[in-house]
Tab-separated table of C-alpha atoms in Angstrom:
chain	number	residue	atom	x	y	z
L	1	UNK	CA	49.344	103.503	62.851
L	2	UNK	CA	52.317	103.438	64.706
L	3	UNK	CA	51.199	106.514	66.947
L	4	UNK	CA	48.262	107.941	67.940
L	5	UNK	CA	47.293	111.212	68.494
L	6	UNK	CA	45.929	112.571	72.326
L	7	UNK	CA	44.915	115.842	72.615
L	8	UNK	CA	48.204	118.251	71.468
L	9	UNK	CA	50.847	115.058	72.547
L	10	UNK	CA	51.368	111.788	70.787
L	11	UNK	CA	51.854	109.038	72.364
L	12	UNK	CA	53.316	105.133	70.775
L	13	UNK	CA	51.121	102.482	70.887
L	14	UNK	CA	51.641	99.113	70.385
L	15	UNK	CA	50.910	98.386	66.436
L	16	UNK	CA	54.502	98.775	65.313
L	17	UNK	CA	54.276	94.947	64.956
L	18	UNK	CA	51.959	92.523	64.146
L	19	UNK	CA	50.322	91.279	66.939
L	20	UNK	CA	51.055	87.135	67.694
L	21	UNK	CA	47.148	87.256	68.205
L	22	UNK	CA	43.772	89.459	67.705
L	23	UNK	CA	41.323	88.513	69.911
L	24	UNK	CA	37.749	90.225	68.560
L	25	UNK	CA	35.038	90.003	70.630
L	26	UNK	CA	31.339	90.903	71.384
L	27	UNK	CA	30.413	91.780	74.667
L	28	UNK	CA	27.078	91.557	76.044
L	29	UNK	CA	26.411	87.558	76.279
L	30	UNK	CA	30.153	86.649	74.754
L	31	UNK	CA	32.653	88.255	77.017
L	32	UNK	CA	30.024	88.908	79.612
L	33	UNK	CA	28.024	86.704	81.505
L	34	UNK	CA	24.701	88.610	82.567
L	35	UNK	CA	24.053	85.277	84.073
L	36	UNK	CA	27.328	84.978	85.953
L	37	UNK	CA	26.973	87.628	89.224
L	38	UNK	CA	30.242	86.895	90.257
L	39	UNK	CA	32.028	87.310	86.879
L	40	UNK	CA	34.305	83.615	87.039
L	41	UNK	CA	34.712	83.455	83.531
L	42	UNK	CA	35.446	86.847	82.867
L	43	UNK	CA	38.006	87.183	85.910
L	44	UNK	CA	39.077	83.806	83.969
L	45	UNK	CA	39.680	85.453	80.835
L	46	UNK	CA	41.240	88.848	81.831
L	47	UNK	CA	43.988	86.553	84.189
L	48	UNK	CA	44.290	84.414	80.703
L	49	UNK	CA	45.038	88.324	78.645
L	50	UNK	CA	47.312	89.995	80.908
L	51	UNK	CA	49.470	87.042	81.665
L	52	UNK	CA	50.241	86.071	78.652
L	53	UNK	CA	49.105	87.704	75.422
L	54	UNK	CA	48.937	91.943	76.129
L	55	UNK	CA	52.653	92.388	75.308
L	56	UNK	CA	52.545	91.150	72.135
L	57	UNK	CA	48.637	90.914	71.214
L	58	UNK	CA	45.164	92.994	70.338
L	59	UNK	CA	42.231	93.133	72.688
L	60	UNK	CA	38.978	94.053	70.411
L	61	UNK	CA	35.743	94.959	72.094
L	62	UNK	CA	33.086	94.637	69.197
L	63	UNK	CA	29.996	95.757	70.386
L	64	UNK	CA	26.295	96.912	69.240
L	65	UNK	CA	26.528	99.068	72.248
L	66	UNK	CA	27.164	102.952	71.558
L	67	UNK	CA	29.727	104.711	73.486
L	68	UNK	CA	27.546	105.722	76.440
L	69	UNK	CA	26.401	102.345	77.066
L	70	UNK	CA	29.776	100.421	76.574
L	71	UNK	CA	31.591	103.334	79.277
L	72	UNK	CA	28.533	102.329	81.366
L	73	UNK	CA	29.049	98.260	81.323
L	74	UNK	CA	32.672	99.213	82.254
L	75	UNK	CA	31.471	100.589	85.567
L	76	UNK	CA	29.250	97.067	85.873
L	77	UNK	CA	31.736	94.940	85.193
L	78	UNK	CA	35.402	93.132	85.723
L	79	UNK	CA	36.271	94.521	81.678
L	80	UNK	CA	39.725	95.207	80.748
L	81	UNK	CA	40.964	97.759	78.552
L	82	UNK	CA	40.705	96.781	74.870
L	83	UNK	CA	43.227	98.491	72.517
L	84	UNK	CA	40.362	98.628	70.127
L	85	UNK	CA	36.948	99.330	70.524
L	86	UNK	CA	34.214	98.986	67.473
L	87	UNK	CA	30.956	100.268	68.696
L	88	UNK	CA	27.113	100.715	67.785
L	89	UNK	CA	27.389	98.059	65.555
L	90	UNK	CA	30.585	98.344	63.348
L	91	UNK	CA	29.778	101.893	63.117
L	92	UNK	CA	32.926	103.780	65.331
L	93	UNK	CA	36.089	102.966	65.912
L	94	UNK	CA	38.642	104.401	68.567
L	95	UNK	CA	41.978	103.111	69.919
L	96	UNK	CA	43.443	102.911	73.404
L	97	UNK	CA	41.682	103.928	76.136
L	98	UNK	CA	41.601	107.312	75.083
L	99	UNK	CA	39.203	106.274	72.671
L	100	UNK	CA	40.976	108.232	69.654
L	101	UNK	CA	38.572	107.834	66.751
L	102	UNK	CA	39.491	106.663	63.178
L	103	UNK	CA	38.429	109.504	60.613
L	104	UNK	CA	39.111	107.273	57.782
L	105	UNK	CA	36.171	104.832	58.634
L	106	UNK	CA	34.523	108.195	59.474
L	107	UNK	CA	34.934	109.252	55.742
L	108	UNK	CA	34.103	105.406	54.412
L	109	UNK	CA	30.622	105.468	56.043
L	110	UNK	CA	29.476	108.870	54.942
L	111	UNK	CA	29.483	107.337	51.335
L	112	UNK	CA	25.881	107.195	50.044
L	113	UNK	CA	24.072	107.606	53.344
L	114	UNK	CA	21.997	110.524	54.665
L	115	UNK	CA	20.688	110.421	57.982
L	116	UNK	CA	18.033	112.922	58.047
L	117	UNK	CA	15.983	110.980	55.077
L	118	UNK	CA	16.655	107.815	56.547
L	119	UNK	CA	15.310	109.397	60.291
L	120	UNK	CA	11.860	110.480	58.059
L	121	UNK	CA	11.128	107.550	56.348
L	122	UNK	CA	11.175	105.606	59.431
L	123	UNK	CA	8.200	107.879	60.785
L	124	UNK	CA	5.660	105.989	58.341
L	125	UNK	CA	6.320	102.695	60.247
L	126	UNK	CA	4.424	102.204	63.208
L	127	UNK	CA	5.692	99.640	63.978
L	128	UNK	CA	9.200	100.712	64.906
L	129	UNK	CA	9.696	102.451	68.332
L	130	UNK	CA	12.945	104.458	68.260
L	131	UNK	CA	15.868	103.378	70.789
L	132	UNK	CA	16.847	105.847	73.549
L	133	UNK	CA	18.839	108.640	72.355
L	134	UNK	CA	21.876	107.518	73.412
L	135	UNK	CA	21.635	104.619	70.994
L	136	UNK	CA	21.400	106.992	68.321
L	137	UNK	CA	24.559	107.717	66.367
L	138	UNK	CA	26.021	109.523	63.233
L	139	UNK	CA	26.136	106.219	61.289
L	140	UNK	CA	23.494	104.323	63.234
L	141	UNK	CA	19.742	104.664	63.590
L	142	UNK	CA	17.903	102.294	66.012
L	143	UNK	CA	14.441	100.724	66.728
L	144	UNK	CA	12.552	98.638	68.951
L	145	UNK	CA	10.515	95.899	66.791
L	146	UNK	CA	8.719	92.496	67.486
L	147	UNK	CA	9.897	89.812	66.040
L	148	UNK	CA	7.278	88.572	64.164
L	149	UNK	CA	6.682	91.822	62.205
L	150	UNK	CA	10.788	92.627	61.837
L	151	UNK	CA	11.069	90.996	58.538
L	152	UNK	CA	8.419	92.343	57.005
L	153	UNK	CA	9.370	95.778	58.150
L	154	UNK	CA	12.818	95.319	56.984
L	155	UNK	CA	11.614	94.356	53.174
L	156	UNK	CA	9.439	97.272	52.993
L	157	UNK	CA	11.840	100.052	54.539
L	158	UNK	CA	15.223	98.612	52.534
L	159	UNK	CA	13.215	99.062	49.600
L	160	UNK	CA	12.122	102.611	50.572
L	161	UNK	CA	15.827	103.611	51.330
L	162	UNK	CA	17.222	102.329	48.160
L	163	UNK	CA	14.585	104.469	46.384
L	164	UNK	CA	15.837	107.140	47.884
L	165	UNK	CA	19.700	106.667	46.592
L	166	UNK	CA	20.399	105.571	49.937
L	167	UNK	CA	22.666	102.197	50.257
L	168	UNK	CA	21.943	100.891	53.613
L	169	UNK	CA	22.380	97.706	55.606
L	170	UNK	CA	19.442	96.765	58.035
L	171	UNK	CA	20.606	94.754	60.687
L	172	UNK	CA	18.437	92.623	63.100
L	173	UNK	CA	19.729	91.029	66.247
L	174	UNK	CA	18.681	89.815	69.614
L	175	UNK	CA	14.632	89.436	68.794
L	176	UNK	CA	14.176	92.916	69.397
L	177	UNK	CA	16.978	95.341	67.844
L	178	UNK	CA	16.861	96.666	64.756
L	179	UNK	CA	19.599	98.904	63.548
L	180	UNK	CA	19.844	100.752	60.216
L	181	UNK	CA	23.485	101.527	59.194
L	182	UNK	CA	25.316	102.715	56.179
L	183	UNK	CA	25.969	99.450	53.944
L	184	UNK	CA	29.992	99.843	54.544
L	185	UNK	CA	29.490	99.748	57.957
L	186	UNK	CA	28.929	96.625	60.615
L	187	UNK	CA	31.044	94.362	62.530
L	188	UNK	CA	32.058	92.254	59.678
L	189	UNK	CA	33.577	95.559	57.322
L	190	UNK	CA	34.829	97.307	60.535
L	191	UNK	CA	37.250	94.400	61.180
L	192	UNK	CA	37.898	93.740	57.263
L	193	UNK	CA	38.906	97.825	57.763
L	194	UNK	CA	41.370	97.094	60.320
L	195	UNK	CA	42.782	94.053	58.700
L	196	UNK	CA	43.282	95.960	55.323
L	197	UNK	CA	45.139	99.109	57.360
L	198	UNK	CA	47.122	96.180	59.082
L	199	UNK	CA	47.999	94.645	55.659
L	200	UNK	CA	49.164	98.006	54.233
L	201	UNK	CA	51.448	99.161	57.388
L	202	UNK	CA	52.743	95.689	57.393
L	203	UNK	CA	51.406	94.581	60.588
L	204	UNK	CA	48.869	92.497	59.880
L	205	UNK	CA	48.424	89.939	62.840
L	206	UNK	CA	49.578	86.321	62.814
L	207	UNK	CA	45.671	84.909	63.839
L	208	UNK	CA	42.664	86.807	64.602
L	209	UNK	CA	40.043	84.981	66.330
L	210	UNK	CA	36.677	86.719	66.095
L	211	UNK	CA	33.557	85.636	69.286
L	212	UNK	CA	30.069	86.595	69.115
L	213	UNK	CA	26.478	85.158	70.210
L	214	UNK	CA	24.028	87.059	68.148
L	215	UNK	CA	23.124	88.062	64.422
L	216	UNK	CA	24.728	91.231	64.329
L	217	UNK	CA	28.201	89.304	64.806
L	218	UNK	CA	27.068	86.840	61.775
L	219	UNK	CA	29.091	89.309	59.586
L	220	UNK	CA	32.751	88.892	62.157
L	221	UNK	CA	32.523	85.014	60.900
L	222	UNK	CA	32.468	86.100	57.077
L	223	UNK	CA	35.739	87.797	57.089
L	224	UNK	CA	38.436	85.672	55.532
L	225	UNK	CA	41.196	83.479	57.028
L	226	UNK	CA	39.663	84.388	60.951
L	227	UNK	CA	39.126	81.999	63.466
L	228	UNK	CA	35.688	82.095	64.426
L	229	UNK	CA	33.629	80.897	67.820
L	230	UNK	CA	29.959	80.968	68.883
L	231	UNK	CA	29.491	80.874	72.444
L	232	UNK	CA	27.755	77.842	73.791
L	233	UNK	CA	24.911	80.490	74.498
L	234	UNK	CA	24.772	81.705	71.415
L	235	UNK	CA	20.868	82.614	70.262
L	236	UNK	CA	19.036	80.553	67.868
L	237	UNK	CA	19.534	83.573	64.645
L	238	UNK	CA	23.216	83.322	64.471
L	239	UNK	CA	23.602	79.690	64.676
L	240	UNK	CA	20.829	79.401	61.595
L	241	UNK	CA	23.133	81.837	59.872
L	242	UNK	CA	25.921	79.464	60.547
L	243	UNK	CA	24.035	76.166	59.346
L	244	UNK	CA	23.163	78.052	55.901
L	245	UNK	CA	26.472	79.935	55.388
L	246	UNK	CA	29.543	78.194	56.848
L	247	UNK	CA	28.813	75.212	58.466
L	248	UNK	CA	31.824	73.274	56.362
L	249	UNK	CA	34.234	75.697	57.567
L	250	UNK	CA	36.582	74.206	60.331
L	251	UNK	CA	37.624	77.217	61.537
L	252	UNK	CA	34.554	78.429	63.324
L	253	UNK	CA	32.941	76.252	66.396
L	254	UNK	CA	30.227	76.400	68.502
L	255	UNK	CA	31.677	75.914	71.832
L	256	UNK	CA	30.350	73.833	74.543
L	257	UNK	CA	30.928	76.538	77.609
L	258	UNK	CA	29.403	80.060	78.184
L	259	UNK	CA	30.556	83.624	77.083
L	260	UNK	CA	34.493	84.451	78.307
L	261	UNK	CA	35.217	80.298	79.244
L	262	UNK	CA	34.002	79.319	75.207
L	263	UNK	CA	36.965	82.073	74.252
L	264	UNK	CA	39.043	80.295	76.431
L	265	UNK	CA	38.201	77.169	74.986
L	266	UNK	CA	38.420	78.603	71.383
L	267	UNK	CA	41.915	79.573	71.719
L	268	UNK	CA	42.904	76.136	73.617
L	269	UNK	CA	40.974	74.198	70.588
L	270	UNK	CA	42.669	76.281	67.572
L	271	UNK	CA	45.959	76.214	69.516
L	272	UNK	CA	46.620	80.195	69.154
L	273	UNK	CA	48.916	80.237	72.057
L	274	UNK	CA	48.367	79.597	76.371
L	275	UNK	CA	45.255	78.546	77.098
L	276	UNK	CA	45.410	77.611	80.645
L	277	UNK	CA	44.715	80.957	83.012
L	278	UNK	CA	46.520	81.233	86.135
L	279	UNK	CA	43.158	81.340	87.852
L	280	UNK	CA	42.733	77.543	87.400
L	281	UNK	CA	45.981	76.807	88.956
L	282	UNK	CA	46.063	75.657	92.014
L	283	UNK	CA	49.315	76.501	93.784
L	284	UNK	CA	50.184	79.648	92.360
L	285	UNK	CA	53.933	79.775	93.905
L	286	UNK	CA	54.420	76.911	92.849
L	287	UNK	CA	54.039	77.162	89.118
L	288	UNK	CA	57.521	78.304	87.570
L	289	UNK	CA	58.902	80.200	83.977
L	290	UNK	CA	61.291	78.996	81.880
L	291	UNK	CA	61.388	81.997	80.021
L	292	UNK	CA	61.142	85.669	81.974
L	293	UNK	CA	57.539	86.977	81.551
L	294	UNK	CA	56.916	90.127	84.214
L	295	UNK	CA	53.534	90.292	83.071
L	296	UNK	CA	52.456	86.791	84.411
L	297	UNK	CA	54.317	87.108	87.825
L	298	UNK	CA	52.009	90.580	87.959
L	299	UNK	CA	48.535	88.341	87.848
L	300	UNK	CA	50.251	85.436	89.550
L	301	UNK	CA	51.129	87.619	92.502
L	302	UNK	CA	47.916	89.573	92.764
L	303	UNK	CA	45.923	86.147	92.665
L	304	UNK	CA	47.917	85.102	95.293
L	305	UNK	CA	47.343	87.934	97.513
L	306	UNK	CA	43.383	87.988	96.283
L	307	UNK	CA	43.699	83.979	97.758
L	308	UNK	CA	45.294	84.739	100.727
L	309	UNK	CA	43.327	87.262	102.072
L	310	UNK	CA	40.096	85.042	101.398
L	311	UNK	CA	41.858	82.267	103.344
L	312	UNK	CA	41.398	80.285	99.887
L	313	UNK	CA	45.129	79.150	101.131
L	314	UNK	CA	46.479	77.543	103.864
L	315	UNK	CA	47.995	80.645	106.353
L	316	UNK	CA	51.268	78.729	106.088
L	317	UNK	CA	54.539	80.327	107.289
L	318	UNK	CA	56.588	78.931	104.367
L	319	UNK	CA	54.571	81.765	101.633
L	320	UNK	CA	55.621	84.483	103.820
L	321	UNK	CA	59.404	83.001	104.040
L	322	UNK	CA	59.631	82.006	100.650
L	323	UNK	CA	58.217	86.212	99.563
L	324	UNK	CA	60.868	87.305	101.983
L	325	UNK	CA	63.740	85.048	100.683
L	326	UNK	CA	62.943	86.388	96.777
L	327	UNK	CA	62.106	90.243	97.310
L	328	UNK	CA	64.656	92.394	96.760
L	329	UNK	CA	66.061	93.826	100.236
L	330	UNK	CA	66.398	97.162	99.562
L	331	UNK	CA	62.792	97.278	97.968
L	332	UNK	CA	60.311	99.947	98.981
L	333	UNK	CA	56.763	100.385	99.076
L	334	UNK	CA	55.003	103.600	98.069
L	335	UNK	CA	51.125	103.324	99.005
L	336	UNK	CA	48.572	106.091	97.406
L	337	UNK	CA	48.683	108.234	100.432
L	338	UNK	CA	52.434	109.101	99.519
L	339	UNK	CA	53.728	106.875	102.846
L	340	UNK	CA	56.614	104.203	102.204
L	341	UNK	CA	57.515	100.774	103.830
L	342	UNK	CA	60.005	98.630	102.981
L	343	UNK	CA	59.398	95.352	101.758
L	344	UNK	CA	60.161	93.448	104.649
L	345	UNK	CA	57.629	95.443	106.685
L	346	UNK	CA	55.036	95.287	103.644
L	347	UNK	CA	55.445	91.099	103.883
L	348	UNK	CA	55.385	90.970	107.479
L	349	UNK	CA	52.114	92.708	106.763
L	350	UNK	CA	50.723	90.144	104.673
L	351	UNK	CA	50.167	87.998	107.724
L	352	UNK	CA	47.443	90.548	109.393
L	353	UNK	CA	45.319	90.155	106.257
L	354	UNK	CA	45.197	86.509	105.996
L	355	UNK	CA	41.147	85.700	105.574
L	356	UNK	CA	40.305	89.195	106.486
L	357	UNK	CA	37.620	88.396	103.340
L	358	UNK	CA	36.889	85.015	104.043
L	359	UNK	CA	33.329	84.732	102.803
L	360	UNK	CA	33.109	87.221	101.287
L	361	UNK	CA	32.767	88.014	97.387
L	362	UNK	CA	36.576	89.916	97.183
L	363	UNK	CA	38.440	89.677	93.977
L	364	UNK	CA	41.308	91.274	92.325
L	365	UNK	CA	42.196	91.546	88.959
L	366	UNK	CA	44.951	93.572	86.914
L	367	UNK	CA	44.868	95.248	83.881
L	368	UNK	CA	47.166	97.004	81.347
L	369	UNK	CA	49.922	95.487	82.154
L	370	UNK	CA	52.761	96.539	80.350
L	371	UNK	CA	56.416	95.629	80.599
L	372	UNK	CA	59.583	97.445	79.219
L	373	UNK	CA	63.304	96.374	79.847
L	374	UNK	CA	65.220	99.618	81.241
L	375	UNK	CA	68.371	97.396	81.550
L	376	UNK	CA	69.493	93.920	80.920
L	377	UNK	CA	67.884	92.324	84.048
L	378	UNK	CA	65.210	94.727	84.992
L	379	UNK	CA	61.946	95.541	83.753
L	380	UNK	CA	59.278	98.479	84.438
L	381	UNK	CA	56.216	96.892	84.951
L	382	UNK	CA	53.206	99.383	84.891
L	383	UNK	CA	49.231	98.074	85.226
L	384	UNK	CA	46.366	98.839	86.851
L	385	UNK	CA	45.432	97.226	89.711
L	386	UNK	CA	41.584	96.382	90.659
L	387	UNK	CA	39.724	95.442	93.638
L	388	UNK	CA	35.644	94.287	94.408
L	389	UNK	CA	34.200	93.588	97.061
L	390	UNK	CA	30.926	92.846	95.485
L	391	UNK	CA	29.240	95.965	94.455
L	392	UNK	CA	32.196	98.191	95.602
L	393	UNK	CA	35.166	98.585	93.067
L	394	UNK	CA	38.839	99.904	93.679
L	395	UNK	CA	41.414	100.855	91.354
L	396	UNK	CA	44.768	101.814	91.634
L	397	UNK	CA	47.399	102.649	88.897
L	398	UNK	CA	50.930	101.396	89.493
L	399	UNK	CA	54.642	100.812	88.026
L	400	UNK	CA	56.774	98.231	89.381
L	401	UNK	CA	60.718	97.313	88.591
L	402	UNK	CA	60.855	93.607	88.558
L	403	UNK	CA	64.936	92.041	88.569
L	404	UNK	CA	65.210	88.812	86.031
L	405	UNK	CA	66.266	86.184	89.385
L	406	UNK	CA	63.397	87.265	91.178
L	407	UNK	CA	61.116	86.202	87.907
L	408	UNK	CA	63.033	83.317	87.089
L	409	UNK	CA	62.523	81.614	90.287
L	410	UNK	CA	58.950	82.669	89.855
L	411	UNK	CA	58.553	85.743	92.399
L	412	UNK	CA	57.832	89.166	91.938
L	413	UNK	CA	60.794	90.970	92.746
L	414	UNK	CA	60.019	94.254	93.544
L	415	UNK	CA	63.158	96.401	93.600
L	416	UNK	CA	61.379	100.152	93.509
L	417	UNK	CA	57.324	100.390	93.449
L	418	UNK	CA	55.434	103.833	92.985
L	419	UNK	CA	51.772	103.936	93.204
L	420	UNK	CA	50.004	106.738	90.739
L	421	UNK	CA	47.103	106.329	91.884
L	422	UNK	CA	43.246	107.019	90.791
L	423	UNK	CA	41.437	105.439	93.805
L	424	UNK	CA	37.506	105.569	92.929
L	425	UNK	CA	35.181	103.728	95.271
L	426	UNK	CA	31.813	103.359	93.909
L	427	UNK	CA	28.589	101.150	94.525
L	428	UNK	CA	25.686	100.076	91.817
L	429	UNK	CA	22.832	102.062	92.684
L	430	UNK	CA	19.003	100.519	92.344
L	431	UNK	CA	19.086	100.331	88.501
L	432	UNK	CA	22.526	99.030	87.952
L	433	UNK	CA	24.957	101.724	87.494
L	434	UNK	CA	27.397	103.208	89.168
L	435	UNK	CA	27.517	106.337	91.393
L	436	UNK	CA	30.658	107.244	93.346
L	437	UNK	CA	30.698	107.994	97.212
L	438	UNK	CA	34.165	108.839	97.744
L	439	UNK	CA	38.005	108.397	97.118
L	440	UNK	CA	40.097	106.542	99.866
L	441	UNK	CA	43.577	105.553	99.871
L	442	UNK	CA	44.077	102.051	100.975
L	443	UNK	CA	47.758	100.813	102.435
L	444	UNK	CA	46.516	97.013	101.767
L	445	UNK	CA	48.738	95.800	98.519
């Protein structure tokens, strides 16, 4: 797995080692908050990630969602980019964000399954209503069904499958969903598939710690030697499914806070590395490295500028000093537009902004942020860069060179930055998604 093919180039990734940790995680109520508008815990989480675990760790987005509704909750929400994506229920896999599929779990699900009989012998249940098309997949065939005739149902058409030569695995989750898959395929076999590729290339990771609220992620729980952790808000079918199957097992716990802030707690409570995200710190500048970690002087900065311009700090002239005395003099700034201001001008700037979004609902967040050391006290820092300002959303792609004193005394030392930018404004239209109005260049950092 050490590369992975895009279009006619090929590109390294980063599963050359094992990973210190694999975080695996459903989305809809266990990264995501429906229930949190402004996205804390999330913003929490993704500050948590890029600081201090995406050099050296795996971010896997397990969901029941198929790839047209996963690309649309990425529009909705604060998400960062997963190096791994399992979706429509264990059913696909893809790496990176180009979403490269895996043909071998491709060729592991076609084994015993046919979708065209299994498509016709749902038509003599009434009682099913088929899911929109998009939730219809190779390896995945979905209904509608009330709960109190789902188990029935489920008896009646397993047995009608399997009379057919069919081996299937009927899954049923949230009260309502009912999905019928090949029985290789699911949440629970999709990750035992990645840990079994791992083990053969020889980069199997340290821990894996596997999140999930519902019964379709009963199955992520199952798979050996993983930490496990139900959301506080997990629903009443997968904690049953926990009492009767691994209740005595101390690596799996119910957590006592929501969604993205009970992964945050599950990695604090089995101690699988930092647990603290910088967005809980208080005085950002103040907090300083032992050890040289560009990646965490990215978010620390950006949090600090999000802060600043919110008025969420005091407009004291000893941040601007203290950013003037650590920049590196001769650093430039390129914006989107292609212009370029030196640093000193680009600080001096910072003091027009201060609480130019008091009030309002502005956050940033970074993502993708990856570091390599071009010599032996510089690093090239590319990431993503993210803005909201409630319903509107900004991106910008950019590469930074960072010099080791300027991260040791716990700065960003910017000695060259280039902006590459895709700059997408957009707004959620009347039924929640997105719809973009137009593409602006913006000369605020």
């Amino acid at each position: 797995m050490g590369k992975v093919p895009v279009g006619n180039t090929t590109v390294m990734d980063r599963f050359s080692a094992p990973a210190r940790l694999m975080i695996v995680s459903d989305l809809d109520h266990t990264m995501v908050d429906h229930h949190d508008p402004e996205n804390l815990s999330l913003l929490r989480f993704n500050a948590l990630w890029e600081a201090n675990y995406r050099h050296d760790s795996l971010l896997v987005f397990s969901t029941g969602r198929s790839k047209t509704l996963y690309k649309q909750l990425r529009k909705e929400k604060p998400m960062l980019t997963p190096d791994i994506t399992i979706m429509s229920v264990g059913t696909e896999i893809t790496y990176s964000n180009s979403m490269v599929p895996d043909d071998g779990w491709v060729e592991v699900l076609n084994q015993k399954w046919d979708r065209n009989i299994v498509t016709e012998e749902t038509k003599k249940y009434p009682e099913l209503t088929l899911q929109p098309e998009t939730e219809q997949r190779p390896h995945k065939v979905s209904f509608f069904v009330e709960k109190d005739k789902a188990q029935a149902v489920t008896k009646a058409l397993a047995e009608a499958l399997k009379k057919h030569g069919l081996d299937v695995k009927i899954i049923y989750s949230g009260g309502i969903d009912l999905d019928i898959l090949p029985q290789g395929a699911g949440k629970g076999q999709a990750l035992a598939y990645l840990h079994e590729k791992f083990k053969t290339e020889g980069t199997l990771p340290h821990s894996t710690l596997v999140c999930g609220d519902s019964g379709n992620d009963a199955e992520l729980f199952s798979i050996p030697d993983v930490h496990g952790v139900m959301v506080s808000n997990a629903q009443e079918e997968l904690l049953q499914w926990h009492a009767e199957n691994v209740k005595d097992n101390p690596k799996i716990i119910h957590a006592t806070e929501r969604c993205a802030a009970g992964i945050i707690q599950a990695i604090g409570h089995f101690h699988l590395g930092p647990s603290i995200s910088p967005r809980d710190i208080a005085d950002l500048l103040d907090k300083k490295l032992e050890i040289v970690n560009p990646g965490y002087e990215v978010v620390k900065f950006y949090l600090f500028y999000e802060r600043w311009r919110c008025a969420e700090v005091n407009n004291s002239e000893a941040y601007i000093t203290s950013l003037e005395a650590d920049f590196d003099p001769s650093g430039v700034m390129v914006y989107p537009s292609g212009d370029e201001q030196s640093f000193a001008d680009s600080i001096n700037g910072l003091r027009s902004y201060y609480g130019d979004n008091q009030g309002k609902q502005f956050r940033v967040w970074v993502d993708r942020v990856l570091a390599s050391q071009i010599s032996s006290d510089t690093w090239l820092v590319k990431f993503n860069k993210l803005e909201s300002y409630g319903v509107t959303f900004i991106s910008h792609s950019l590469s930074l060179s960072l010099s080791r004193e300027s991260v040791r005394v716990g700065l960003l030392g910017f000695m060259f930055t280039r902006h590459g930018c895709k700059n997408q404004k957009a707004k959620i239209n009347e039924i929640g998604l997105f719809v973009p109005i137009s593409n602006q260049d913006s000369n605020a950092w």
